[in-house]
Amino acid sequence: MKHIGIIGGTFDPIHFGHLRIAQIALEEHNLDEIVFIPSGNPPHKLDKEITDGKHRLEMVQLAVKDNPNFIVSDYEIYQSKVTYTIDTIKEMEACYEEGTKFYFIIGADAFLEMDSWRNLEYFFKMVDLIVLSRSYYKTSKVEDKIKEYSKQFDCNIQTVYAKTLNVSATVIRKLVGWNKSIKYLVPDEVEEYIKKYKLYHKEDSE
Ligand code: ATP
């Protein structure tokens, strides 16, 4: 039986924080591969300006190209409608052989906002959840939420409080906007891509 990790995100841009949580989940849970799924039009970020999906997808592809355990799905990027994680998971299930087990990898910040997700009951039936710490989010908040979900749903939520990296896409966009280096925060190829297409320059940044 295959064990597949899924990590969704806007990846605007992808950074070492994302790659690190994927690697930690891969090792801790003996997963066969991790699928990175850049979001198309995520419902929780509709009010925010997000970089064109083509750029975000290409940066993810560049970031994972040397790792045979990391693959990229363009499924959400090419959806014209708002995309819900539950529908993406159903699509993933259809792509893999029967009996494949799926794990959804998520940072503590996004985990604590899952109440607004569509059809959580069904989501928890389809995947196990792996929650990774994020420096400024308290472990106790995550534990309380896990207790709450465990009462509400038939779910399997595991935590990995390993050292994750204190980096966010927001900070990276800001640094680029301020003309500061983002070296050691993103893979070199991603840094070059951002320069080449002049992404996140002052007029584009928050
Ligand atoms: P932004 O700053 O634009 O909100 P982000 O850095 O949080 O972006 P996303 O693409 O929104 O990146 O995140 C995708 C997933 O990766 C989410 O589950 C998020 O919690 C997780 N994640 C991102 N960065 C980290 C990090 N440094 N440590 C742990 N989890 C992270």
XYZ file of N, CA and C and ligand atoms in Angstrom:
649
model
N 0.849 -1.205 0.000
C 0.000 0.000 0.000
C 0.884 1.255 0.000
N 0.519 2.182 -0.868
C 1.302 3.424 -0.927
C 0.811 4.432 0.117
N 1.745 5.215 0.640
C 1.404 6.271 1.591
C 1.814 7.602 0.976
N 0.829 8.434 0.693
C 1.086 9.675 -0.043
C 0.767 10.895 0.823
N 1.719 11.807 0.897
C 1.483 13.069 1.600
C 1.038 14.126 0.599
N 0.116 14.969 1.044
C -0.345 16.064 0.178
C -0.108 17.366 0.924
N 0.506 18.318 0.251
C 0.655 19.634 0.880
C 0.114 20.693 -0.081
N -0.921 21.365 0.382
C -1.530 22.419 -0.430
C -1.096 23.778 0.096
N -1.119 24.764 -0.769
C -0.758 26.108 -0.310
C -0.793 27.068 -1.475
N -0.725 28.335 -1.176
C -0.645 29.296 -2.286
C 0.771 29.284 -2.859
N 1.753 28.987 -2.014
C 3.157 28.937 -2.451
C 3.496 30.210 -3.240
N 3.322 31.322 -2.583
C 3.468 32.616 -3.259
C 4.541 33.475 -2.597
N 5.826 33.049 -2.645
C 6.373 31.909 -3.351
C 6.603 30.711 -2.405
N 6.955 29.551 -3.010
C 7.404 28.409 -2.197
C 8.717 28.805 -1.516
N 8.924 28.310 -0.284
C 10.158 28.647 0.452
C 10.639 27.415 1.223
N 11.761 27.583 1.911
C 12.339 26.427 2.619
C 11.444 25.940 3.767
N 10.575 26.823 4.284
C 9.635 26.392 5.332
C 8.726 25.297 4.807
N 8.235 25.451 3.567
C 7.368 24.432 2.953
C 8.147 23.137 2.712
N 9.347 23.284 2.149
C 10.135 22.092 1.800
C 10.506 21.319 3.065
N 10.761 22.076 4.106
C 11.155 21.446 5.377
C 10.000 20.632 5.973
N 8.773 21.210 5.970
C 7.664 20.435 6.583
C 7.357 19.190 5.739
N 7.549 19.297 4.428
C 7.329 18.130 3.566
C 8.350 17.049 3.903
N 9.598 17.438 4.079
C 10.666 16.485 4.388
C 10.451 15.842 5.765
N 10.052 16.666 6.739
C 9.811 16.130 8.091
C 8.685 15.097 8.045
N 7.582 15.438 7.347
C 6.434 14.516 7.268
C 6.835 13.226 6.555
N 7.615 13.366 5.489
C 8.069 12.203 4.716
C 8.825 11.225 5.626
N 9.748 11.781 6.414
C 10.591 10.939 7.269
C 9.820 10.383 8.473
N 9.073 11.259 9.135
C 8.377 10.843 10.370
C 7.308 9.802 10.098
N 6.687 9.870 8.924
C 5.569 8.968 8.635
C 5.877 7.960 7.543
N 7.157 7.864 7.204
C 7.577 6.887 6.176
C 6.714 6.958 4.917
N 6.496 8.154 4.427
C 5.643 8.317 3.246
C 6.442 7.958 1.991
N 5.731 7.562 0.941
C 6.400 7.219 -0.322
C 6.707 8.469 -1.131
N 5.764 9.384 -1.154
C 6.021 10.645 -1.865
C 5.117 11.742 -1.332
N 5.516 12.968 -1.656
C 4.727 14.131 -1.252
C 4.290 14.855 -2.525
N 3.004 15.153 -2.593
C 2.491 15.910 -3.733
C 2.238 17.349 -3.304
N 2.909 18.272 -3.951
C 2.702 19.701 -3.693
C 1.592 20.174 -4.629
N 0.571 20.800 -4.064
C -0.547 21.253 -4.897
C -0.747 22.762 -4.727
N -0.160 23.557 -5.638
C -0.399 25.009 -5.556
C -1.882 25.288 -5.786
N -2.425 26.173 -4.975
C -3.862 26.450 -5.048
C -4.203 27.276 -6.286
N -5.421 27.079 -6.746
C -5.926 27.913 -7.843
C -6.512 29.170 -7.248
N -7.801 29.116 -6.969
C -8.491 30.246 -6.336
C -9.003 29.791 -4.980
N -8.147 29.825 -3.952
C -8.589 29.297 -2.661
C -9.638 30.206 -2.027
N -10.705 29.645 -1.437
C -11.781 30.461 -0.877
C -11.307 31.395 0.228
N -10.287 30.980 1.022
C -9.860 31.813 2.153
C -8.922 32.939 1.727
N -8.520 32.963 0.452
C -7.619 34.055 0.049
C -8.222 34.861 -1.103
N -9.573 34.792 -1.260
C -10.216 35.467 -2.390
C -10.034 36.979 -2.321
N -9.920 37.514 -1.106
C -9.790 38.965 -0.953
C -8.338 39.426 -1.118
N -7.410 38.473 -1.236
C -5.999 38.850 -1.351
C -5.545 38.736 -2.791
N -4.581 39.565 -3.139
C -4.047 39.445 -4.488
C -2.966 38.369 -4.504
N -3.167 37.399 -5.359
C -2.210 36.295 -5.420
C -1.531 36.320 -6.779
N -0.249 35.993 -6.793
C 0.510 35.949 -8.046
C -0.093 34.906 -8.993
N -0.015 35.204 -10.264
C -0.544 34.311 -11.294
C -0.126 32.850 -11.032
N -1.096 31.953 -11.202
C -0.865 30.537 -10.920
C 0.295 29.940 -11.701
N 0.494 30.411 -12.917
C 1.564 29.871 -13.761
C 2.927 30.100 -13.094
N 3.118 31.298 -12.551
C 4.391 31.602 -11.868
C 4.538 30.757 -10.599
N 3.470 30.670 -9.818
C 3.563 29.924 -8.548
C 3.853 28.453 -8.826
N 3.190 27.918 -9.855
C 3.412 26.513 -10.232
C 4.866 26.296 -10.673
N 5.362 27.197 -11.504
C 6.746 27.021 -12.003
C 7.762 27.085 -10.871
N 7.508 27.979 -9.908
C 8.454 28.081 -8.786
C 8.444 26.796 -7.951
N 7.254 26.201 -7.775
C 7.182 24.935 -7.022
C 7.924 23.841 -7.797
N 7.726 23.810 -9.109
C 8.417 22.796 -9.918
C 9.929 22.946 -9.807
N 10.408 24.193 -9.850
C 11.857 24.423 -9.731
C 12.365 23.972 -8.363
N 11.571 24.252 -7.329
C 12.014 23.969 -5.957
C 12.127 22.471 -5.670
N 11.303 21.650 -6.326
C 11.305 20.217 -5.976
C 12.019 19.347 -7.022
N 12.533 19.962 -8.052
C 12.988 19.174 -9.218
C 14.094 18.156 -8.891
N 14.887 18.404 -7.862
C 15.977 17.469 -7.557
C 15.591 16.400 -6.539
N 14.351 16.411 -6.093
C 13.947 15.440 -5.070
C 12.950 14.436 -5.661
N 13.378 13.190 -5.840
C 12.491 12.204 -6.473
C 11.251 11.878 -5.647
N 11.263 12.215 -4.364
C 10.089 11.947 -3.508
C 9.063 13.076 -3.534
N 9.438 14.191 -4.146
C 8.523 15.344 -4.181
C 7.979 15.516 -5.602
N 6.668 15.551 -5.728
C 6.099 15.800 -7.055
C 5.091 16.961 -6.975
N 4.715 17.467 -8.119
C 3.840 18.652 -8.160
C 2.578 18.316 -8.946
N 1.446 18.759 -8.443
C 0.193 18.607 -9.199
C -0.282 19.994 -9.641
N -0.642 20.088 -10.921
C -1.156 21.382 -11.425
C -2.683 21.386 -11.437
N -3.282 20.402 -10.765
C -4.737 20.230 -10.819
C -5.491 21.515 -10.440
N -5.139 22.119 -9.302
C -5.902 23.299 -8.846
C -5.630 24.523 -9.708
N -4.387 24.644 -10.144
C -4.000 25.832 -10.922
C -4.879 25.965 -12.168
N -5.232 24.826 -12.769
C -5.989 24.894 -14.020
C -7.505 24.803 -13.826
N -7.961 24.921 -12.587
C -9.405 24.978 -12.356
C -9.858 26.435 -12.503
N -10.946 26.644 -13.227
C -11.388 28.030 -13.394
C -12.233 28.488 -12.204
N -12.806 27.525 -11.478
C -13.675 27.896 -10.340
C -12.849 27.980 -9.047
N -13.527 28.461 -7.999
C -12.915 28.436 -6.671
C -12.641 26.971 -6.319
N -11.473 26.711 -5.728
C -11.117 25.316 -5.458
C -11.228 24.998 -3.967
N -11.833 23.866 -3.673
C -11.962 23.398 -2.294
C -11.092 22.163 -2.127
N -10.405 22.093 -0.990
C -9.464 20.985 -0.755
C -10.139 19.629 -0.894
N -11.370 19.527 -0.420
C -12.069 18.238 -0.464
C -12.176 17.710 -1.903
N -12.435 18.609 -2.846
C -12.554 18.178 -4.249
C -11.194 17.750 -4.805
N -10.154 18.447 -4.373
C -8.801 18.089 -4.821
C -8.418 16.702 -4.299
N -8.774 16.432 -3.053
C -8.453 15.117 -2.474
C -9.171 14.014 -3.262
N -10.436 14.275 -3.616
C -11.192 13.272 -4.395
C -10.476 13.014 -5.718
N -9.981 14.089 -6.325
C -9.265 13.973 -7.600
C -7.983 13.147 -7.415
N -7.260 13.423 -6.322
C -6.023 12.675 -6.037
C -6.325 11.192 -5.874
N -7.415 10.923 -5.158
C -7.783 9.534 -4.908
C -8.016 8.790 -6.222
N -8.606 9.507 -7.176
C -8.902 8.883 -8.477
C -7.612 8.603 -9.263
N -6.538 9.338 -8.943
C -5.275 9.189 -9.693
C -4.404 8.048 -9.171
N -4.667 7.608 -7.943
C -3.804 6.570 -7.352
C -4.559 5.241 -7.245
N -3.792 4.159 -7.124
C -4.452 2.852 -7.064
C -5.253 2.712 -5.767
N -6.250 1.855 -5.843
C -7.146 1.660 -4.710
C -6.348 1.232 -3.479
N -6.740 1.707 -2.334
C -6.067 1.313 -1.100
C -4.947 2.261 -0.706
N -4.603 3.220 -1.591
C -3.564 4.207 -1.244
C -4.032 5.017 -0.038
N -3.101 5.262 0.883
C -3.463 6.041 2.069
C -2.933 7.461 1.925
N -3.798 8.433 2.202
C -3.417 9.840 2.025
C -3.265 10.556 3.365
N -2.268 11.409 3.405
C -1.976 12.218 4.593
C -1.939 13.677 4.144
N -2.676 14.522 4.811
C -2.646 15.934 4.447
C -1.721 16.651 5.429
N -0.747 17.351 4.879
C 0.289 17.999 5.698
C -0.058 19.479 5.825
N -0.070 19.967 7.054
C -0.532 21.350 7.250
C 0.232 22.009 8.408
N 0.482 23.291 8.292
C 1.128 24.037 9.374
C 0.091 24.440 10.417
N 0.572 24.733 11.636
C -0.336 25.031 12.750
C -1.270 26.205 12.445
N -0.776 27.209 11.743
C -1.610 28.388 11.449
C -2.811 27.997 10.593
N -2.556 27.236 9.554
C -3.636 26.831 8.645
C -4.564 25.827 9.343
N -3.985 24.968 10.186
C -4.807 23.992 10.923
C -5.836 24.710 11.800
N -5.394 25.787 12.454
C -6.297 26.498 13.363
C -7.383 27.277 12.619
N -7.306 27.288 11.304
C -8.340 27.983 10.513
C -9.212 27.004 9.722
N -9.116 25.737 10.081
C -9.827 24.732 9.272
C -11.340 24.704 9.454
N -11.838 25.381 10.503
C -13.295 25.385 10.738
C -14.074 25.840 9.513
N -13.460 26.722 8.748
C -14.186 27.285 7.606
C -14.133 26.373 6.367
N -13.404 25.258 6.462
C -13.248 24.396 5.286
C -14.541 23.662 4.980
N -14.740 23.396 3.712
C -15.946 22.703 3.271
C -15.874 21.199 3.606
N -16.989 20.709 4.110
C -17.178 19.268 4.322
C -16.039 18.581 5.105
N -15.781 19.104 6.299
C -14.673 18.577 7.119
C -14.869 17.100 7.483
N -16.132 16.727 7.708
C -16.394 15.345 8.112
C -15.873 14.365 7.045
N -16.182 14.679 5.811
C -15.763 13.827 4.698
C -14.242 13.908 4.510
N -13.699 15.124 4.669
C -12.250 15.334 4.552
C -11.504 14.398 5.514
N -11.967 14.373 6.776
C -11.284 13.544 7.771
C -11.442 12.045 7.487
N -12.499 11.696 6.754
C -12.662 10.284 6.373
C -11.627 9.899 5.317
N -11.268 10.870 4.479
C -10.397 10.564 3.344
C -8.907 10.640 3.661
N -8.544 11.478 4.629
C -7.109 11.661 4.918
C -6.821 11.628 6.415
N -5.599 11.253 6.736
C -5.078 11.520 8.075
C -4.433 12.892 7.993
N -4.419 13.591 9.105
C -3.848 14.936 9.078
C -2.520 14.938 9.843
N -1.525 15.588 9.273
C -0.248 15.759 9.982
C -0.063 17.258 10.196
N -0.070 17.671 11.454
C 0.054 19.103 11.773
C 1.475 19.388 12.230
N 2.095 20.373 11.601
C 3.464 20.749 11.985
C 3.476 22.099 12.670
N 4.359 22.222 13.648
C 4.404 23.458 14.420
C 4.858 24.633 13.558
N 4.397 25.781 13.944
C 4.869 27.002 13.309
C 5.262 27.919 14.448
N 6.451 28.470 14.376
C 7.093 29.103 15.532
C 6.185 29.945 16.423
N 5.309 30.750 15.829
C 4.554 31.686 16.666
C 3.170 31.159 17.056
N 2.908 29.881 16.815
C 1.612 29.306 17.216
C 1.803 28.367 18.389
N 0.955 28.559 19.431
C 1.131 27.772 20.662
C 0.666 26.332 20.477
N 1.480 25.417 20.984
C 1.160 23.993 20.935
C -0.184 23.718 21.611
N -0.446 24.426 22.737
C -1.686 24.163 23.487
C -2.922 24.469 22.635
N -2.844 25.484 21.788
C -3.980 25.819 20.922
C -4.247 24.687 19.944
N -3.168 24.134 19.419
C -3.293 23.023 18.466
C -3.900 21.817 19.182
N -3.397 21.525 20.382
C -3.907 20.370 21.135
C -5.392 20.536 21.462
N -5.800 21.764 21.829
C -7.226 22.014 22.125
C -8.086 21.759 20.895
N -7.586 22.209 19.757
C -8.346 22.044 18.510
C -8.444 20.559 18.141
N -7.371 19.826 18.375
C -7.406 18.386 18.071
C -8.465 17.700 18.940
N -8.522 18.098 20.223
C -9.535 17.508 21.127
C -10.929 17.811 20.609
N -11.114 19.072 20.204
C -12.429 19.503 19.702
C -12.837 18.673 18.470
N -11.917 18.541 17.512
C -12.222 17.788 16.290
C -12.449 16.304 16.597
N -11.697 15.789 17.563
C -11.830 14.366 17.879
C -13.200 14.058 18.466
N -13.790 15.043 19.175
C -15.143 14.849 19.710
C -16.164 14.934 18.582
N -15.881 15.836 17.656
C -16.838 16.149 16.584
C -16.813 15.148 15.423
N -15.586 14.674 15.086
C -15.424 13.855 13.880
C -14.656 12.565 14.187
N -14.801 11.628 13.263
C -13.983 10.428 13.326
C -12.690 10.773 12.568
N -11.677 11.237 13.303
C -10.498 11.756 12.591
C -9.198 11.215 13.184
N -8.169 11.243 12.363
C -6.842 10.851 12.834
C -5.889 12.029 12.588
N -5.592 12.750 13.657
C -4.744 13.941 13.525
C -3.468 13.713 14.322
N -2.345 13.807 13.624
C -1.070 13.591 14.302
C -0.277 14.892 14.257
N 0.538 15.065 15.279
C 1.330 16.297 15.308
C 2.807 15.949 15.212
N 3.551 16.852 14.605
C 5.010 16.734 14.626
C 5.526 18.075 15.116
N 5.993 18.082 16.357
C 6.511 19.337 16.895
C 8.024 19.402 16.686
N 8.414 19.092 15.481
C 9.839 19.177 15.149
C 10.146 20.633 14.832
N 11.397 20.944 14.816
C 11.802 22.314 14.520
C 11.507 22.648 13.059
N 10.539 23.474 12.866
C 10.263 23.955 11.513
C 10.970 25.300 11.367
N 10.972 25.832 10.180
C 11.715 27.074 9.953
C 10.815 28.293 10.087
N 11.366 29.323 10.687
C 10.575 30.535 10.889
C 10.642 31.424 9.644
N 9.938 30.997 8.611
C 9.938 31.777 7.367
C 8.522 31.738 6.796
N 8.105 32.826 6.190
C 6.777 32.852 5.565
C 6.883 33.526 4.206
N 5.904 33.219 3.353
C 5.882 33.839 2.029
C 5.656 35.347 2.162
N 4.897 35.734 3.177
C 4.637 37.169 3.387
C 5.958 37.915 3.586
N 6.823 37.359 4.432
C 8.116 38.007 4.709
C 8.955 38.073 3.425
N 8.914 36.995 2.658
C 9.706 36.968 1.419
C 9.219 38.048 0.449
N 7.895 38.148 0.307
C 7.355 39.183 -0.605
C 7.777 40.574 -0.131
N 7.735 40.765 1.189
C 8.125 42.078 1.733
C 9.595 42.363 1.468
N 10.452 41.369 1.710
C 11.899 41.568 1.500
C 12.179 41.954 0.049
N 11.534 41.250 -0.880
C 11.760 41.570 -2.301
C 11.296 43.009 -2.567
N 10.150 43.360 -2.008
C 9.617 44.710 -2.185
C 10.556 45.781 -1.638
N 11.301 45.428 -0.598
C 12.261 46.371 0.000
C 13.641 46.245 -0.643
N 13.729 45.480 -1.712
C 15.005 45.261 -2.403
C 16.046 44.555 -1.547
N 15.595 43.721 -0.651
C 16.521 42.956 0.208
C 16.680 41.553 -0.351
N 17.773 40.909 0.023
C 18.036 39.565 -0.480
C 17.107 38.537 0.183
N 16.738 37.511 -0.586
C 15.962 36.394 -0.012
C 16.785 35.101 -0.070
N 18.091 35.287 -0.212
C 19.005 34.149 -0.226
C 18.876 33.376 1.088
N 18.938 32.047 1.025
C 18.814 31.136 2.160
C 17.389 31.028 2.711
N 16.439 31.707 2.060
C 15.025 31.554 2.451
C 14.267 30.732 1.422
N 14.757 30.804 0.177
C 14.143 30.037 -0.926
C 15.280 29.372 -1.710
N 14.980 28.297 -2.466
C 16.035 27.710 -3.307
C 16.547 28.754 -4.310
N 17.819 28.624 -4.691
C 18.432 29.603 -5.599
C 17.624 29.782 -6.884
N 17.109 28.655 -7.411
C 16.351 28.734 -8.682
C 15.093 29.575 -8.516
N 14.502 29.504 -7.342
C 13.279 30.281 -7.081
C 13.641 31.770 -6.973
N 14.767 32.035 -6.321
C 15.231 33.430 -6.201
C 15.478 34.013 -7.606
N 16.131 33.207 -8.432
C 16.412 33.682 -9.807
C 15.121 33.914 -10.589
N 14.163 33.014 -10.402
C 12.883 33.131 -11.112
C 12.179 34.437 -10.706
N 12.201 34.717 -9.418
C 11.546 35.937 -8.909
C 12.192 37.175 -9.522
N 13.530 37.130 -9.629
C 14.261 38.262 -10.236
C 13.891 38.387 -11.708
N 13.929 37.242 -12.411
C 13.709 37.242 -13.852
C 12.344 37.841 -14.200
N 11.317 37.463 -13.459
C 9.956 37.930 -13.792
C 9.526 39.132 -12.944
N 10.500 39.667 -12.184
C 10.242 40.857 -11.359
C 8.987 40.688 -10.482
N 8.876 39.536 -9.862
C 7.728 39.306 -8.982
C 7.952 40.042 -7.650
N 6.894 40.431 -7.036
C 6.889 41.022 -5.679
C 7.634 42.350 -5.590
N 7.837 43.018 -6.706
C 8.487 44.318 -6.622
C 7.541 45.333 -5.986
N 8.105 46.409 -5.542
C 7.404 47.377 -4.700
C 5.907 47.543 -5.061
N 5.648 47.836 -6.328
C 4.263 48.124 -6.700
C 3.344 46.901 -6.542
N 3.980 45.656 -6.516
C 3.168 44.445 -6.405
C 3.046 43.970 -4.953
N 3.964 44.419 -4.094
C 4.000 43.841 -2.755
C 2.942 44.501 -1.859
N 2.687 43.828 -0.670
C 1.631 44.323 0.225
C 2.057 45.594 0.917
P 1.637 33.536 3.475
O 2.725 34.165 4.321
O 1.458 34.169 2.129
O 0.331 33.358 4.224
P 2.774 30.891 3.929
O 4.241 31.078 4.083
O 1.977 30.626 5.176
O 2.137 32.064 3.084
P 1.247 28.983 2.381
O 1.487 28.670 0.944
O 0.039 29.752 2.732
O 2.580 29.716 2.900
O 1.341 27.660 3.262
C 1.077 26.361 2.796
C 1.139 25.408 3.979
O 2.465 25.383 4.525
C 0.222 25.804 5.147
O -0.281 24.611 5.731
C 1.161 26.500 6.121
O 0.726 26.405 7.453
C 2.432 25.704 5.917
N 3.655 26.476 6.192
C 4.142 27.493 5.465
N 5.305 27.945 5.970
C 5.556 27.189 7.070
C 6.607 27.168 8.059
N 7.627 28.032 8.008
N 6.530 26.252 9.057
C 5.492 25.380 9.134
N 4.471 25.344 8.239
C 4.494 26.231 7.218
